[in-house]
Short mmCIF file of C-alpha atoms in Angstrom, two decimals:
data_model
loop_
_atom_site.label_atom_id
_atom_site.label_comp_id
_atom_site.label_asym_id
_atom_site.label_seq_id
_atom_site.Cartn_x
_atom_site.Cartn_y
_atom_site.Cartn_z
CA UNK U 1 18.80 -4.09 17.49
CA UNK U 2 18.22 -3.21 13.84
CA UNK U 3 14.68 -4.49 13.47
CA UNK U 4 11.88 -3.29 11.20
CA UNK U 5 10.88 0.25 12.01
CA UNK U 6 7.78 2.15 11.07
CA UNK U 7 6.74 5.76 11.30
CA UNK U 8 4.72 7.44 12.52
CA UNK U 9 3.69 5.22 15.40
CA UNK U 10 0.32 6.97 15.54
CA UNK U 11 -1.52 9.07 13.01
CA UNK U 12 -4.86 10.80 13.35
CA UNK U 13 -6.26 12.31 10.18
CA UNK U 14 -9.49 13.76 8.95
CA UNK U 15 -11.64 11.95 6.51
CA UNK U 16 -10.70 12.79 2.95
CA UNK U 17 -7.04 13.59 3.65
CA UNK U 18 -4.11 11.63 2.26
CA UNK U 19 -1.67 9.83 4.54
CA UNK U 20 1.75 8.31 3.98
CA UNK U 21 3.13 5.55 6.19
CA UNK U 22 6.77 4.58 6.16
CA UNK U 23 8.56 1.27 6.67
CA UNK U 24 12.32 0.70 7.10
CA UNK U 25 12.98 -3.06 6.67
CA UNK U 26 15.85 -5.02 8.13
CA UNK U 27 18.99 -4.44 6.10
CA UNK U 28 19.52 -7.19 3.54
CA UNK U 29 15.93 -8.36 3.58
CA UNK U 30 14.75 -8.56 -0.05
CA UNK U 31 11.09 -9.15 0.71
CA UNK U 32 8.79 -6.55 2.25
CA UNK U 33 5.07 -6.86 3.14
CA UNK U 34 2.32 -4.59 4.25
CA UNK U 35 -0.58 -5.85 6.34
CA UNK U 36 -3.34 -4.17 8.24
CA UNK U 37 -5.25 -5.20 11.32
CA UNK U 38 -8.63 -3.68 11.93
CA UNK U 39 -10.09 -3.83 15.40
CA UNK U 40 -11.01 -7.39 16.40
CA UNK U 41 -9.77 -8.86 13.17
CA UNK U 42 -6.73 -10.78 11.98
CA UNK U 43 -3.90 -9.49 9.90
CA UNK U 44 -4.97 -8.74 6.33
CA UNK U 45 -2.37 -8.91 3.56
CA UNK U 46 -2.10 -5.75 1.44
CA UNK U 47 0.97 -5.86 -0.79
CA UNK U 48 4.27 -7.74 -1.20
CA UNK U 49 7.56 -6.59 -2.72
CA UNK U 50 10.29 -9.03 -3.63
CA UNK U 51 13.53 -7.61 -5.02
CA UNK U 52 13.03 -6.02 -8.41
CA UNK U 53 10.00 -8.12 -9.30
CA UNK U 54 6.61 -6.55 -9.88
CA UNK U 55 4.84 -6.24 -6.52
CA UNK U 56 1.92 -8.46 -5.58
CA UNK U 57 -0.85 -5.93 -5.07
CA UNK U 58 -3.61 -8.46 -4.81
CA UNK U 59 -4.50 -7.45 -1.22
CA UNK U 60 -4.99 -3.69 -1.77
CA UNK U 61 -8.63 -2.98 -0.91
CA UNK U 62 -9.14 -0.12 -3.37
CA UNK U 63 -7.34 2.15 -5.80
CA UNK U 64 -6.99 4.67 -2.97
CA UNK U 65 -4.18 2.48 -1.63
CA UNK U 66 -0.76 2.38 -3.19
CA UNK U 67 2.74 1.50 -2.09
CA UNK U 68 6.24 2.03 -3.35
CA UNK U 69 9.57 0.55 -2.54
CA UNK U 70 12.92 1.79 -3.79
CA UNK U 71 15.21 -1.13 -4.35
CA UNK U 72 15.54 -3.16 -1.21
CA UNK U 73 15.07 -0.28 1.18
CA UNK U 74 12.36 1.95 2.49
CA UNK U 75 8.76 1.48 1.53
CA UNK U 76 5.85 3.92 1.78
CA UNK U 77 2.20 3.04 1.88
CA UNK U 78 -0.07 5.87 0.71
CA UNK U 79 -3.78 6.06 1.37
CA UNK U 80 -5.59 8.78 -0.57
CA UNK U 81 -8.89 10.35 0.45
CA UNK U 82 -8.96 8.41 3.70
CA UNK U 83 -12.21 6.92 4.94
CA UNK U 84 -13.24 5.92 8.46
CA UNK U 85 -13.03 2.25 7.53
CA UNK U 86 -9.32 2.75 6.83
CA UNK U 87 -8.78 3.08 10.56
CA UNK U 88 -6.48 0.18 11.54
CA UNK U 89 -2.95 -0.73 12.57
CA UNK U 90 -0.80 -0.95 9.52
CA UNK U 91 2.04 -3.43 9.91
CA UNK U 92 5.11 -3.82 7.78
CA UNK U 93 7.25 -6.96 7.73
CA UNK U 94 10.39 -8.01 5.94
CA UNK U 95 12.11 -11.28 5.30
CA UNK U 96 15.19 -12.66 3.61
CA UNK U 97 13.07 -13.89 0.75
CA UNK U 98 13.82 -17.09 -1.09
CA UNK U 99 13.00 -20.13 1.01
CA UNK U 100 12.83 -18.16 4.22
CA UNK U 101 9.24 -17.71 5.35
CA UNK U 102 9.91 -16.07 8.69
CA UNK U 103 8.71 -12.50 8.46
CA UNK U 104 9.91 -9.94 10.97
CA UNK U 105 7.33 -7.33 11.81
CA UNK U 106 7.61 -3.71 12.75
CA UNK U 107 5.57 -2.21 15.65
CA UNK U 108 2.94 -0.89 13.29
CA UNK U 109 1.33 2.50 12.63
CA UNK U 110 -2.04 3.06 14.27
CA UNK U 111 -4.13 5.12 11.84
CA UNK U 112 -7.33 6.76 13.07
CA UNK U 113 -9.53 8.50 10.56
CA UNK U 114 -12.02 10.93 12.16
CA UNK G 1 -13.65 -16.07 2.80
CA UNK G 2 -11.63 -16.88 5.92
CA UNK G 3 -9.07 -19.46 4.76
CA UNK G 4 -7.39 -19.70 8.16
CA UNK G 5 -9.67 -19.89 11.18
CA UNK G 6 -9.03 -19.63 14.86
CA UNK G 7 -12.37 -20.36 16.33
CA UNK G 8 -11.45 -19.59 19.97
CA UNK G 9 -10.99 -15.84 20.45
CA UNK G 10 -9.66 -16.38 23.97
CA UNK G 11 -8.20 -19.03 26.26
CA UNK G 12 -7.37 -18.94 29.96
CA UNK G 13 -4.92 -21.45 31.43
CA UNK G 14 -3.29 -21.81 34.83
CA UNK G 15 0.48 -21.38 35.09
CA UNK G 16 2.23 -24.69 34.72
CA UNK G 17 -0.57 -26.35 32.77
CA UNK G 18 -0.70 -26.98 29.05
CA UNK G 19 -2.09 -24.41 26.63
CA UNK G 20 -3.53 -25.75 23.39
CA UNK G 21 -4.33 -23.27 20.64
CA UNK G 22 -6.14 -24.54 17.55
CA UNK G 23 -6.21 -23.48 13.96
CA UNK G 24 -8.15 -24.79 10.90
CA UNK G 25 -7.56 -24.03 7.26
CA UNK G 26 -9.51 -24.60 4.11
CA UNK G 27 -6.99 -24.08 1.31
CA UNK G 28 -5.33 -27.39 0.41
CA UNK G 29 -2.53 -25.50 -1.36
CA UNK G 30 -1.16 -24.28 1.94
CA UNK G 31 2.21 -26.03 2.53
CA UNK G 32 3.81 -24.04 5.32
CA UNK G 33 2.32 -22.99 8.62
CA UNK G 34 3.54 -20.57 11.26
CA UNK G 35 2.56 -19.31 14.63
CA UNK G 36 3.16 -15.73 15.64
CA UNK G 37 2.83 -14.18 19.07
CA UNK G 38 1.78 -10.59 19.60
CA UNK G 39 2.02 -8.41 22.65
CA UNK G 40 -0.02 -5.15 22.83
CA UNK G 41 1.47 -2.22 20.88
CA UNK G 42 4.10 -4.49 19.28
CA UNK G 43 4.30 -6.26 15.95
CA UNK G 44 3.85 -10.01 15.79
CA UNK G 45 6.96 -12.10 16.45
CA UNK G 46 7.65 -15.45 14.89
CA UNK G 47 7.30 -18.39 17.28
CA UNK G 48 7.45 -21.71 15.46
CA UNK G 49 6.68 -23.15 12.02
CA UNK G 50 5.96 -26.44 10.34
CA UNK G 51 6.16 -27.69 6.78
CA UNK G 52 3.44 -29.85 5.31
CA UNK G 53 5.91 -32.75 5.00
CA UNK G 54 6.01 -33.00 8.79
CA UNK G 55 3.33 -33.64 11.37
CA UNK G 56 5.17 -32.29 14.38
CA UNK G 57 7.77 -29.72 15.20
CA UNK G 58 9.09 -29.00 18.66
CA UNK G 59 11.07 -26.07 20.03
CA UNK G 60 11.50 -26.03 23.79
CA UNK G 61 8.13 -25.53 25.47
CA UNK G 62 6.42 -25.06 22.12
CA UNK G 63 5.18 -27.86 19.85
CA UNK G 64 3.15 -27.55 16.70
CA UNK G 65 1.15 -30.43 15.39
CA UNK G 66 -0.20 -30.67 11.83
CA UNK G 67 -3.02 -32.94 10.73
CA UNK G 68 -3.20 -32.49 6.97
CA UNK G 69 -6.19 -34.75 6.40
CA UNK G 70 -8.20 -32.71 8.88
CA UNK G 71 -6.62 -29.40 7.76
CA UNK G 72 -5.95 -28.66 11.36
CA UNK G 73 -2.97 -27.54 13.34
CA UNK G 74 -2.41 -26.83 16.97
CA UNK G 75 0.15 -25.15 19.14
CA UNK G 76 0.93 -26.72 22.51
CA UNK G 77 2.73 -24.71 25.19
CA UNK G 78 3.87 -26.68 28.21
CA UNK G 79 4.36 -25.66 30.89
CA UNK G 80 2.55 -22.34 30.40
CA UNK G 81 4.08 -19.25 31.96
CA UNK G 82 2.60 -15.84 32.72
CA UNK G 83 4.90 -14.33 30.07
CA UNK G 84 3.12 -16.42 27.46
CA UNK G 85 0.02 -14.22 27.82
CA UNK G 86 -0.41 -12.69 24.42
CA UNK G 87 -2.42 -13.00 21.22
CA UNK G 88 -1.38 -15.96 19.09
CA UNK G 89 -1.90 -15.89 15.31
CA UNK G 90 -1.81 -18.92 13.10
CA UNK G 91 -0.61 -18.23 9.54
CA UNK G 92 -0.30 -20.22 6.38
CA UNK G 93 1.55 -19.89 3.10
CA UNK G 94 1.06 -21.47 -0.31
CA UNK G 95 4.39 -20.27 -1.58
CA UNK G 96 6.17 -22.29 -4.31
CA UNK G 97 9.31 -22.52 -2.15
CA UNK G 98 9.84 -18.80 -2.11
CA UNK G 99 8.78 -16.14 0.32
CA UNK G 100 5.09 -15.58 -0.13
CA UNK G 101 2.27 -13.73 1.50
CA UNK G 102 0.89 -15.14 4.66
CA UNK G 103 -2.75 -15.69 5.37
CA UNK G 104 -3.50 -15.09 9.01
CA UNK G 105 -6.21 -16.22 11.35
CA UNK G 106 -7.99 -13.80 13.61
CA UNK G 107 -5.95 -14.73 16.64
CA UNK G 108 -6.49 -16.31 20.06
CA UNK G 109 -5.83 -14.27 23.22
CA UNK G 110 -4.08 -16.51 25.76
CA UNK G 111 -4.20 -15.51 29.40
CA UNK G 112 -1.96 -17.53 31.74
CA UNK G 113 -3.09 -17.08 35.30
CA UNK G 114 -1.13 -17.55 38.50
#
């Protein structure tokens, strides 16, 4: 089915390098979210896009993290100058927005910073 | 500041018995609560939700109970099946009737044994 897809599924990078993670939401979903899950922890909200509104960036942990979304389509999460503590599974979710709270998650990108 | 807490990291239940997963929250602004289920190497999938105007919501084998005065909710699975073995996340939203970011607990790993 046409669920949320993310790429790459796995990414190993050296400390200090930049990485870009991609999310393709479900077609027609106006809301898009990025979360991360570090080992042994819960999902941590990073950023939220809703239509053409300004994104809610309140969860981004530092200015090394940024995300973009073009319209209601693909989103990219960029981490600059990666650190070992950035190692986590990065999950993207989309929803219909409005009164719908059910978010549909992608399989995630496992990022390992060595 | 963990606003959504799942104090039991793991739970083991025999097949056919009831599984009860618990969740506590501290933010009185939360008005919508969800349970997600996560299998290894997959993104979380939505299971069941409840609005703060209700105290119970049932869907097949799954029932969620909400006790607003205690800021506590629980997920009951009966009868438990081996396929229910997964990590269960409780999540809460304080959205003003529109899609909003979810605050997740750290998860409870359920193991249903034969």
